[in-house]
Short mmCIF file of C-alpha atoms in Angstrom, two decimals:
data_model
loop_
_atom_site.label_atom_id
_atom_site.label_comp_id
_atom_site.label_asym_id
_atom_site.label_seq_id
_atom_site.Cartn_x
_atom_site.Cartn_y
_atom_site.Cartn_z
CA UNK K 729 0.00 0.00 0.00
CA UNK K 730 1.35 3.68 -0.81
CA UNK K 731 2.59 5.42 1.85
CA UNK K 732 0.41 8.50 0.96
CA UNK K 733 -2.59 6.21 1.62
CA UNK K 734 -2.29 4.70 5.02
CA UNK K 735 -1.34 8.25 5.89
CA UNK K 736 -4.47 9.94 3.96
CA UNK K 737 -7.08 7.36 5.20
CA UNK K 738 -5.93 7.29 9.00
CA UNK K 739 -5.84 11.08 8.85
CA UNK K 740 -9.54 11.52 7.39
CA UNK K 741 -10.87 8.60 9.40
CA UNK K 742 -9.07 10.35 13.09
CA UNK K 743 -10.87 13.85 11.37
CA UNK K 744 -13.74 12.40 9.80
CA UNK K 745 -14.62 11.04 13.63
CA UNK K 746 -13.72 14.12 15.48
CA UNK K 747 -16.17 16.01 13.58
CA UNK K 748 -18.98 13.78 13.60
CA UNK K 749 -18.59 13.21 17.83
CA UNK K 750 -18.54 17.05 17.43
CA UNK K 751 -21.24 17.89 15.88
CA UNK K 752 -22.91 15.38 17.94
CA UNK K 753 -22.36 16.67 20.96
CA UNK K 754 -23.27 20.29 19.45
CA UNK K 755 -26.98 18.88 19.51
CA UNK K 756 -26.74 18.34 23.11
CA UNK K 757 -24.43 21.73 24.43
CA UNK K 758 -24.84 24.22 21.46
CA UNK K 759 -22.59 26.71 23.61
CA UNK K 760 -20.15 25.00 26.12
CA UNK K 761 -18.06 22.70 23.66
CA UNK K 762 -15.70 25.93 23.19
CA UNK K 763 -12.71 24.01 25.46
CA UNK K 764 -13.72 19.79 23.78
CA UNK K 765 -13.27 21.75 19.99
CA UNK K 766 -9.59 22.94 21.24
CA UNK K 767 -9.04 20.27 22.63
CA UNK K 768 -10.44 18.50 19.62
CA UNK K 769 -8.12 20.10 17.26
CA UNK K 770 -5.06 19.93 19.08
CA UNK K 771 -5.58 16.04 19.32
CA UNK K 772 -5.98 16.19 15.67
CA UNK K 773 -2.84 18.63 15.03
CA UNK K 774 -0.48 16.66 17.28
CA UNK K 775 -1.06 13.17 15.50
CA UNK K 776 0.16 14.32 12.25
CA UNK K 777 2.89 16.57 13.39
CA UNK K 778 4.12 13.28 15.67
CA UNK K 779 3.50 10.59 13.05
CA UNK K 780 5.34 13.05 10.11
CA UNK K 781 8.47 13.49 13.04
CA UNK K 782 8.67 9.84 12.55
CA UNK K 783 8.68 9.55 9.45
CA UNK K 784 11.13 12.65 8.98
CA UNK K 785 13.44 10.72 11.96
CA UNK K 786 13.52 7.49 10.12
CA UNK K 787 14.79 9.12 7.15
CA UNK K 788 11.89 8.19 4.93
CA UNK K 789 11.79 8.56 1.15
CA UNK K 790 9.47 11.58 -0.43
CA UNK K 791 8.22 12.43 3.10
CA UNK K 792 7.63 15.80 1.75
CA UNK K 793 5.34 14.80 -1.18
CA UNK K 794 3.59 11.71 0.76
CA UNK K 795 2.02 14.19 3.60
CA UNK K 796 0.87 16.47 0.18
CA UNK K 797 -0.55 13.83 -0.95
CA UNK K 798 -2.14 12.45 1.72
CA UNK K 799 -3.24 15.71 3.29
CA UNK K 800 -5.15 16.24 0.15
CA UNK K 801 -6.59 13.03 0.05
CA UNK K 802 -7.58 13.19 3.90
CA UNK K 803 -9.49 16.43 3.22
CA UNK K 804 -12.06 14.88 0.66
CA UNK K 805 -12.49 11.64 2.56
CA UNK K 806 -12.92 13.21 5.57
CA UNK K 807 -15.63 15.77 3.76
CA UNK K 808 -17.25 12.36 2.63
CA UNK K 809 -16.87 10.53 6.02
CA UNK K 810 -18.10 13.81 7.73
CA UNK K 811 -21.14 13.64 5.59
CA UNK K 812 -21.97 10.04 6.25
CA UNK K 813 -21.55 10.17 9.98
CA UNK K 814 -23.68 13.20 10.61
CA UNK K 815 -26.45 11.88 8.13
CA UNK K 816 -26.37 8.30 10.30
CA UNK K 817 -25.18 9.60 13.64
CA UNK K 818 -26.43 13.27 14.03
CA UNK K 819 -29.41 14.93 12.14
CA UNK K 820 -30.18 13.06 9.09
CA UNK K 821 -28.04 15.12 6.69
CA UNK K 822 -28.79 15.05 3.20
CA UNK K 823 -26.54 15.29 -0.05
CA UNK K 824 -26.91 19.22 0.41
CA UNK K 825 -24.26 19.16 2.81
CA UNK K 826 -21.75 17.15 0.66
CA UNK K 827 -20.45 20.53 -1.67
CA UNK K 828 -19.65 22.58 1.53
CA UNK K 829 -17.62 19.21 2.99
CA UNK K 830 -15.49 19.03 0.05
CA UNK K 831 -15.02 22.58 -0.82
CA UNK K 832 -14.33 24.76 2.52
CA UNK K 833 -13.94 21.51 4.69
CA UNK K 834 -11.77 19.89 2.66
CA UNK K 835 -9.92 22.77 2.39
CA UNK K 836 -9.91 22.81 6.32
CA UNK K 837 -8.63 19.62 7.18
CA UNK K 838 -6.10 19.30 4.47
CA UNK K 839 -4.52 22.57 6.44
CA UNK K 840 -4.91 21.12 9.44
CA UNK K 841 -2.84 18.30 8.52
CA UNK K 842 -0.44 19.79 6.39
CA UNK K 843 0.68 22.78 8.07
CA UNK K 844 1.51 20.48 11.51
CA UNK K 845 3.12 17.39 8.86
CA UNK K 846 5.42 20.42 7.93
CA UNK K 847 6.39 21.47 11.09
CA UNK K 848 6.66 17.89 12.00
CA UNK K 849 9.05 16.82 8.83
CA UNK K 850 11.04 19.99 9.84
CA UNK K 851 11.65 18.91 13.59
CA UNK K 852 12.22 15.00 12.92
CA UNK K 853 15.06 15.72 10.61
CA UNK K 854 17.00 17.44 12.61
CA UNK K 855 16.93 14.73 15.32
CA UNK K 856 19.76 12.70 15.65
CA UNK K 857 19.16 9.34 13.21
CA UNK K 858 18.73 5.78 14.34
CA UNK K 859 21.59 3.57 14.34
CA UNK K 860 20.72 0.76 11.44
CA UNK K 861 22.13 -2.63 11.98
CA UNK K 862 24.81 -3.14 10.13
CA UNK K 863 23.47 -5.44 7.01
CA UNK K 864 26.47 -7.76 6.89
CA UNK K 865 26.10 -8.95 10.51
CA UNK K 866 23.44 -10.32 12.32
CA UNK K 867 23.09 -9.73 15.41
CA UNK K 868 23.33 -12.89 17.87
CA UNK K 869 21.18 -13.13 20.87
CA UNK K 870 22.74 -12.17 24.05
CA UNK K 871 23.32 -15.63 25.78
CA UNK K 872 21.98 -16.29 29.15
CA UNK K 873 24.05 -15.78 31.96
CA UNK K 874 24.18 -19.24 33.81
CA UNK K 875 23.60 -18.70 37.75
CA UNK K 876 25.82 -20.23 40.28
CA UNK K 877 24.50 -23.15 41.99
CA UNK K 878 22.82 -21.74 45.32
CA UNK K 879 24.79 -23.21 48.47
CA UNK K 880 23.22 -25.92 50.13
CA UNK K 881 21.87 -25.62 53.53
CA UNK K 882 24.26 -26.38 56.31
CA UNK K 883 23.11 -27.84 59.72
CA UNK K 884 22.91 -25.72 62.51
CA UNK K 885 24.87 -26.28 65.00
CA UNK K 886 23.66 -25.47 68.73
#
C-alpha cells in the first residue's frame, strides 16, 4: 500500500470522527463545547505533526510529497466521512451538505494536517538518526548468563 494512503485514510478517518462526535455533541451543548473543539483540534494537530516526526526521523523517502498527498486526500475523505456520519449519527443530513464538505472543509482539514506534517518533517530531521544494523552482521542473541548453583543448607549447629 502507498505510503500517501495509510497516511491519507488514517488522517480523514481520526478527522472524519472528530467532527462527527462534534457535531454530535453540538446537539446536546450548542454553547459550552468551546474548550472539547480545542481540545479536539489539538488532538488532531499533534497526531500528524508526531506521526510526520517519525517519518522525517527514520529518514523516509518523499516524506515531503507523501504528507501532500495524503493531506489532500484526507481532506475529501474526511468531507465524505463527515457527511456520512452526521447523516447516520447526528441529524439526518442530506446530499446538500456534501459541496460545503469538500469545498471549505476539505480545504480545512487538508490545512490542518499539512501545516503540523510540515512542522513535524522539519523537527524530525534534525533529530539525531537511528543507528541501522549493520546489514552484513546479524546480530546474535545475548546468551543467558548461567547462575551459580545456590549453596546448600548447612546444619545448625547449637
Amino acid at each position: 500500500m502507498r505510503p500517501w494512503l495509510t497516511r491519507g485514510l488514517l488522517m480523514a478517518v481520526l478527522h472524519g470522527v472528530a467532527d462527527t462526535a462534534l457535531a454530535k455533541a453540538n446537539v446536546y451543548d450548542p454553547t459550552g463545547l468551546l474548550t472539547t473543539k480545542i481540545v479536539v483540534i489539538a488532538l488532531l494537530v499533534g497526531a500528524a505533526a508526531l506521526w510526520s516526526a517519525v517519518d522525517a526521523w527514520l529518514r523516509r523517502p518523499d516524506s515531503g510529497r507523501t504528507w501532500v498527498i495524503a493531506a489532500l486526500f484526507a481532506g475529501l475523505a474526511s468531507g465524505v466521512l463527515y457527511v456520512i456520519g452526521r447523516g447516520i449519527f447526528v441529524d439526518q443530513a442530506g446530499t446538500s451538505e456534501v459541496q460545503p464538505a469538500l469545498t471549505g472543509g476539505a480545504a480545512f482539514t487538508a490545512l490542518l494536517i499539512l501545516v503540523p506534517a510540515g512542522l513535524g518533517l522539519f523537527v524530525g530531521a534534525r533529530l539525531t538518526r537511528p543507528e541501522p544494523a549493520p546489514a552484513d552482521e546479524k546480530p546474535s542473541p545475548t546468551p543467558r548468563r548461567r547462575r551459580a548453583p545456590s549453596p546448600s543448607p548447612r546444619a545448625r549447629q547449637d
